Amino acid sequence: MLRPTLLLSVLLLAASAQAQRIGIVLSGGGAVGLTHIGVLKALEDNGVPIDYITGSSMGALIGALYASGISPVQMDSLFQSDLYQEMSSGGIEPAYTYYFKQGWPDASMLTLGVDVDTTLQMSLPTNLRSPVLIDYEQMRSFAGASAASGYDMDSLFVPFRCVASDITARKQVIFSRGDLALAVRASMSYPFYFKPIRIDGHLMMDGGMYNNFPSDVMYDAFLPDFIIGSNVAYNAPPPNEDDLMSQLKAIMTQPTNYTMPCDPGLIIEPKTSTTLFDFASAKQAVADGYASAMERMPEILAAVSRRIDPATLAARRARFKKRCPPVTFGEIRFDGLGKGQTTYCERLVDKHNEPLTAAELKPRYFRLYQDYNVAGLFPRASYDPVRGNFDLDIGVKRERQLEVRFGGLLSSRPINTGMLGARYNIFGRTSGRLEGTAYLGKFYNSGQVKWRTDLSSRVPVYIEPTFTLNRWDHFSGFTSFFETVKPSYLIDRELWGGVNLGMALGTKGLLRLDGKYVANKNNYYQSDAFSAADTADVTAFTYGTTGLTLERNSLNRKQQPNSGELFQLQVRYINGQEHTTPGSLWPQRTQIESQHSWLTAKVRFDKYFLPKGLFKFGMLLEGVYSDLPYFQNYTATLIQAPVFQPTPESRTYFLENYRAASYVAGGVRTIIAVARNKFDLRLEAYGFQPYRALERDGQDQVSEGDVVTTRYFIGSGSLIYQSPLGPVWFNTSYIDGLRQPWVWSLNFGYVIFAQSGKE
């Protein structure tokens, strides 16, 4: 039998162990902060209780997930998912990229907003990554836990605090009540990476600017018996006169005290190879955090006598999660807009079908975000206990009225082109924009003006009147970028006006009807046997055309994609008048006129396989049928014939052998994607099979060869770096039929042209 004094000591020790409360402090640190997940997992695996959590920046996100009932194992899976990788890169999940809103691609690489009400002041981007996906997913993830706690962070699965930096008042803000998603978003708004948010009129940024290791907040708010810190941050060294970033850090941040405010406590400092923005290495970071925590585990277990078994912890989590209401929206409201703009947004998300689950709302939400007049969305969910679902307030930030775009192509070949565009946005009951684009270069020049209006109909529809001037200059030889040795052998000019009508077919589909009137004028020589004194043949073809295009497009890039697919079916009718004036090399120089009409049908299928991993494969199939009539000579007929141009490089040549009235063509691609999809080694091979090849006779007239007797091939190898502005690529190609079939180039930018009359 135990003595009374010994029994009392045992009871006091047991009571002390039972009462021991443990607080966890998580520092900021970007992607390095993912090591906190491994630390939490190690603590749970060893039965160490977690009674309170405070965090800053990435530590706030990890801590909030834990406080809302998400286990470290679930966090590990989340941060390795495609969804999280898309969030960290500032993108949108491919399934929600709305093709209808993308418009005709252009060669732009940089877009700047202009404030027209401040003497045309240029506005630089304030963030490198769009937060739209992470804002939506945090709202969805934390809404139920916030409601279950009554918006009191002491009533979460684990009581929680996080800090943000109020740069309006220049002080830290500690969140203890309110919307958990809003608090976390404020705490992790890393300068220049994610856009800051405004709360009660104050601009909030990353908590790490003023307190990157909130151990003092833990002590003041909860007064635990023992504090365990997980710290991956440090104070920056003093600023250097030659280092701009060090100067900005010194201006924007305050030193943090990376120690415990009092004993007892212990700080784990995980060591990892993961860097600040290396979110793709989540698995390694978590493993490194776990290993670092296990190294200190004997000290922790010696200091913390209380234990919690996995079954009890799982039961507690299940009880809390059961209290969380499903995220369903009974009412959706839009903030920051006028009456007509609000009506447009309501129709676009089809809010009259409320209530909506988060999954039902998501495609509509991102369709709205991709509208040209919407610069950003921020959602806030608040629980209505009477209805048993949530109100959703969506803050809509309008795009600036005037946007300026820059881009083009810089190449080692003489095809350099600069692009300048301007867009004036008009937002009301419809979403409209007036857009002007110019391409300037020796090879390609263009000017285009168009007006697009998106209607707020149940099935999205747009109307787009367009006026375009295109000019391609295919010169026959050159000694340098600036000096040609002969006049151009083919100049293709095109002036057209018309209307595009488009209708969305789901998220990736588009049905487009167009009608145009086109004036096409071509100056050309029939061969290279000409001098500078000779005059070229001239063919003018004025025609009306209408076309119907059905397409589905999920390609991930506007040039040199490596995932997704494109299916396109186009039917076009052309009717017009040819006027040909022979040049000085023709003995008979009488102008010739002729009427032509024909129908063209084209199908194209472009698909990539194995979107994940190092190796990717693709295939391209293209088929064209037309009853193209003969024009007055061989070259004039070639100009009007359909052409197969499967690579960006092939679009910069006038390829005689790849033009035919009817043909089938296709090829395969092998892509080795390295450095997290930033580098592609791209190997391509294509074949072109005309039904009847267009041939030149002795008088430069056109004839057709025998059925399926000639065919041509293209091979291409490219090393491509996807820079933040645009692709940089080195290419070498074999193009069958060129006088010098092996060609190479080093390029930066896009080989993209304005819409032509036959597109």
Short mmCIF file of C-alpha atoms in Angstrom, two decimals, residues 135-343:
data_model
loop_
_atom_site.label_atom_id
_atom_site.label_comp_id
_atom_site.label_asym_id
_atom_site.label_seq_id
_atom_site.Cartn_x
_atom_site.Cartn_y
_atom_site.Cartn_z
CA ASP A 135 -8.26 33.05 -52.46
CA TYR A 136 -11.11 30.85 -53.68
CA GLU A 137 -9.68 27.64 -52.25
CA GLN A 138 -8.92 29.21 -48.87
CA MET A 139 -12.44 30.59 -48.71
CA ARG A 140 -13.83 27.14 -49.50
CA SER A 141 -11.46 25.34 -47.13
CA PHE A 142 -11.87 27.62 -44.10
CA ALA A 143 -15.54 28.64 -44.39
CA GLY A 144 -16.89 25.59 -42.54
CA ALA A 145 -14.36 25.81 -39.70
CA SER A 146 -14.99 29.55 -39.27
CA ALA A 147 -18.73 28.92 -39.03
CA ALA A 148 -18.29 26.00 -36.59
CA SER A 149 -16.21 28.21 -34.30
CA GLY A 150 -18.67 31.09 -34.43
CA TYR A 151 -15.86 33.17 -35.97
CA ASP A 152 -13.97 32.91 -32.67
CA MET A 153 -10.47 31.49 -33.23
CA ASP A 154 -10.40 30.22 -29.63
CA SER A 155 -13.19 27.81 -30.61
CA LEU A 156 -11.43 26.16 -33.55
CA PHE A 157 -10.18 22.59 -33.34
CA VAL A 158 -7.08 24.17 -31.80
CA PRO A 159 -7.11 27.82 -30.62
CA PHE A 160 -5.22 29.89 -33.16
CA ARG A 161 -3.65 33.30 -33.73
CA CYS A 162 -1.91 34.77 -36.76
CA VAL A 163 -0.31 38.11 -37.47
CA ALA A 164 -0.36 40.41 -40.49
CA SER A 165 1.38 43.70 -41.21
CA ASP A 166 -0.82 46.79 -41.43
CA ILE A 167 1.28 48.94 -43.77
CA THR A 168 -1.25 51.77 -43.51
CA ALA A 169 -0.73 52.15 -39.74
CA ARG A 170 2.77 50.57 -39.86
CA LYS A 171 2.13 48.03 -37.13
CA GLN A 172 1.37 44.35 -36.67
CA VAL A 173 -2.22 43.13 -36.43
CA ILE A 174 -3.14 40.03 -34.42
CA PHE A 175 -6.21 38.12 -35.61
CA SER A 176 -8.22 36.39 -32.89
CA ARG A 177 -11.73 36.66 -34.33
CA GLY A 178 -13.37 36.81 -37.73
CA ASP A 179 -13.02 35.04 -41.03
CA LEU A 180 -10.14 32.56 -40.89
CA ALA A 181 -9.55 32.73 -44.67
CA LEU A 182 -9.30 36.52 -44.55
CA ALA A 183 -6.82 36.44 -41.65
CA VAL A 184 -4.58 33.86 -43.34
CA ARG A 185 -4.67 35.68 -46.68
CA ALA A 186 -3.59 38.90 -44.94
CA SER A 187 -0.76 37.13 -43.13
CA MET A 188 0.70 35.48 -46.25
CA SER A 189 0.55 38.42 -48.72
CA TYR A 190 4.29 38.28 -49.42
CA PRO A 191 5.48 41.59 -50.94
CA PHE A 192 5.48 41.59 -54.76
CA TYR A 193 4.46 37.91 -54.86
CA PHE A 194 0.79 38.03 -53.86
CA LYS A 195 -1.25 41.19 -53.99
CA PRO A 196 -2.02 42.72 -50.56
CA ILE A 197 -5.63 42.96 -49.35
CA ARG A 198 -7.59 45.73 -47.70
CA ILE A 199 -9.34 45.16 -44.35
CA ASP A 200 -11.39 47.95 -42.78
CA GLY A 201 -9.65 50.49 -44.98
CA HIS A 202 -6.14 49.31 -44.09
CA LEU A 203 -3.77 47.57 -46.49
CA MET A 204 -2.50 44.26 -45.10
CA MET A 205 0.67 42.47 -46.13
CA ASP A 206 2.79 39.56 -45.01
CA GLY A 207 2.98 39.12 -41.23
CA GLY A 208 6.69 38.41 -41.51
CA MET A 209 7.39 42.06 -42.24
CA TYR A 210 6.83 43.00 -38.57
CA ASN A 211 6.74 39.66 -36.69
CA ASN A 212 7.96 36.55 -38.44
CA PHE A 213 8.04 34.32 -35.36
CA PRO A 214 5.06 35.19 -33.12
CA SER A 215 6.25 33.49 -29.92
CA ASP A 216 5.31 36.65 -28.01
CA VAL A 217 1.77 36.39 -29.38
CA MET A 218 1.62 32.78 -28.16
CA TYR A 219 2.76 33.78 -24.67
CA ASP A 220 0.45 36.78 -24.36
CA ALA A 221 -2.65 35.09 -25.80
CA PHE A 222 -2.45 31.59 -24.30
CA LEU A 223 0.28 31.42 -21.63
CA PRO A 224 1.06 27.73 -22.30
CA ASP A 225 3.18 25.56 -20.03
CA PHE A 226 5.63 24.70 -22.81
CA ILE A 227 6.27 26.30 -26.23
CA ILE A 228 7.69 24.44 -29.22
CA GLY A 229 8.83 26.68 -32.06
CA SER A 230 9.48 25.72 -35.66
CA ASN A 231 11.61 28.43 -37.24
CA VAL A 232 12.99 28.63 -40.79
CA ALA A 233 13.49 32.40 -40.96
CA TYR A 234 16.17 34.88 -39.98
CA ASN A 235 16.77 38.60 -39.89
CA ALA A 236 18.29 39.98 -43.08
CA PRO A 237 21.82 41.38 -42.92
CA PRO A 238 22.28 45.17 -42.96
CA PRO A 239 21.47 46.81 -46.32
CA ASN A 240 24.20 47.23 -48.91
CA GLU A 241 24.58 50.33 -51.08
CA ASP A 242 24.88 48.13 -54.20
CA ASP A 243 22.03 45.73 -53.36
CA LEU A 244 18.55 47.10 -54.10
CA MET A 245 16.75 44.11 -52.57
CA SER A 246 18.59 44.50 -49.28
CA GLN A 247 17.58 48.16 -49.22
CA LEU A 248 13.92 47.35 -49.87
CA LYS A 249 13.94 44.70 -47.10
CA ALA A 250 15.43 47.20 -44.68
CA ILE A 251 12.74 49.75 -45.55
CA MET A 252 9.80 47.35 -45.46
CA THR A 253 10.61 45.00 -42.58
CA GLN A 254 11.40 45.16 -38.88
CA PRO A 255 13.78 42.76 -37.10
CA THR A 256 12.08 39.76 -35.47
CA ASN A 257 13.05 38.23 -32.14
CA TYR A 258 13.59 34.54 -32.98
CA THR A 259 13.73 33.41 -29.35
CA MET A 260 11.24 32.28 -26.72
CA PRO A 261 9.77 35.05 -24.55
CA CYS A 262 10.34 32.89 -21.47
CA ASP A 263 11.19 29.37 -20.33
CA PRO A 264 10.31 26.60 -20.71
CA GLY A 265 10.45 26.16 -24.47
CA LEU A 266 12.38 24.69 -27.39
CA ILE A 267 12.96 25.83 -31.00
CA ILE A 268 13.34 23.40 -33.89
CA GLU A 269 15.20 24.83 -36.89
CA PRO A 270 14.52 22.50 -39.83
CA LYS A 271 17.30 22.18 -42.39
CA THR A 272 16.19 21.74 -46.00
CA SER A 273 17.39 22.28 -49.55
CA THR A 274 14.03 23.83 -50.43
CA THR A 275 14.26 27.54 -51.29
CA LEU A 276 11.92 30.48 -50.70
CA PHE A 277 9.68 30.01 -53.76
CA ASP A 278 10.39 26.33 -54.44
CA PHE A 279 6.82 25.14 -53.83
CA ALA A 280 7.30 22.19 -56.18
CA SER A 281 9.59 20.54 -53.57
CA ALA A 282 6.84 20.15 -50.94
CA LYS A 283 7.51 16.43 -50.41
CA GLN A 284 11.19 17.02 -49.65
CA ALA A 285 10.44 19.98 -47.36
CA VAL A 286 7.95 17.96 -45.29
CA ALA A 287 10.42 15.07 -44.99
CA ASP A 288 13.19 17.45 -43.89
CA GLY A 289 10.92 19.00 -41.27
CA TYR A 290 10.02 15.57 -39.91
CA ALA A 291 13.68 14.54 -39.70
CA SER A 292 14.65 17.75 -37.91
CA ALA A 293 11.85 17.35 -35.38
CA MET A 294 12.77 13.72 -34.70
CA GLU A 295 16.34 14.80 -33.89
CA ARG A 296 14.97 16.98 -31.08
CA MET A 297 12.25 14.54 -30.03
CA PRO A 298 14.12 13.11 -26.99
CA GLU A 299 14.33 16.63 -25.54
CA ILE A 300 10.67 17.29 -26.29
CA LEU A 301 9.47 14.03 -24.76
CA ALA A 302 11.55 14.68 -21.67
CA ALA A 303 10.02 18.14 -21.24
CA VAL A 304 6.43 17.24 -22.16
CA SER A 305 5.03 14.51 -19.93
CA ARG A 306 1.46 14.61 -21.25
CA ARG A 307 0.53 12.36 -24.20
CA ILE A 308 -2.43 12.05 -26.55
CA ASP A 309 -3.07 8.81 -28.38
CA PRO A 310 -3.92 8.78 -32.13
CA ALA A 311 -7.45 7.41 -31.63
CA THR A 312 -8.40 10.19 -29.23
CA LEU A 313 -6.95 12.81 -31.56
CA ALA A 314 -8.79 11.38 -34.57
CA ALA A 315 -12.06 11.32 -32.63
CA ARG A 316 -11.62 14.97 -31.65
CA ARG A 317 -10.98 15.92 -35.27
CA ALA A 318 -14.02 14.02 -36.44
CA ARG A 319 -16.24 15.76 -33.87
CA PHE A 320 -15.01 19.17 -34.96
CA LYS A 321 -15.38 18.42 -38.67
CA LYS A 322 -18.91 17.19 -38.04
CA ARG A 323 -19.75 20.62 -36.65
CA CYS A 324 -18.57 22.30 -39.87
CA PRO A 325 -21.54 23.05 -42.17
CA PRO A 326 -21.24 22.17 -45.88
CA VAL A 327 -20.10 25.10 -48.02
CA THR A 328 -23.24 26.01 -49.92
CA PHE A 329 -24.08 29.57 -50.95
CA GLY A 330 -27.62 30.80 -50.44
CA GLU A 331 -26.97 34.33 -51.66
CA ILE A 332 -24.19 35.80 -53.78
CA ARG A 333 -23.45 39.53 -53.76
CA PHE A 334 -20.96 41.63 -55.72
CA ASP A 335 -19.08 44.53 -54.18
CA GLY A 336 -17.33 47.46 -55.84
CA LEU A 337 -19.52 47.69 -58.95
CA GLY A 338 -22.25 49.84 -60.43
CA LYS A 339 -25.78 48.60 -61.06
CA GLY A 340 -25.25 47.56 -64.68
CA GLN A 341 -21.93 45.88 -63.89
CA THR A 342 -23.50 43.98 -61.01
CA THR A 343 -26.25 42.75 -63.34
#
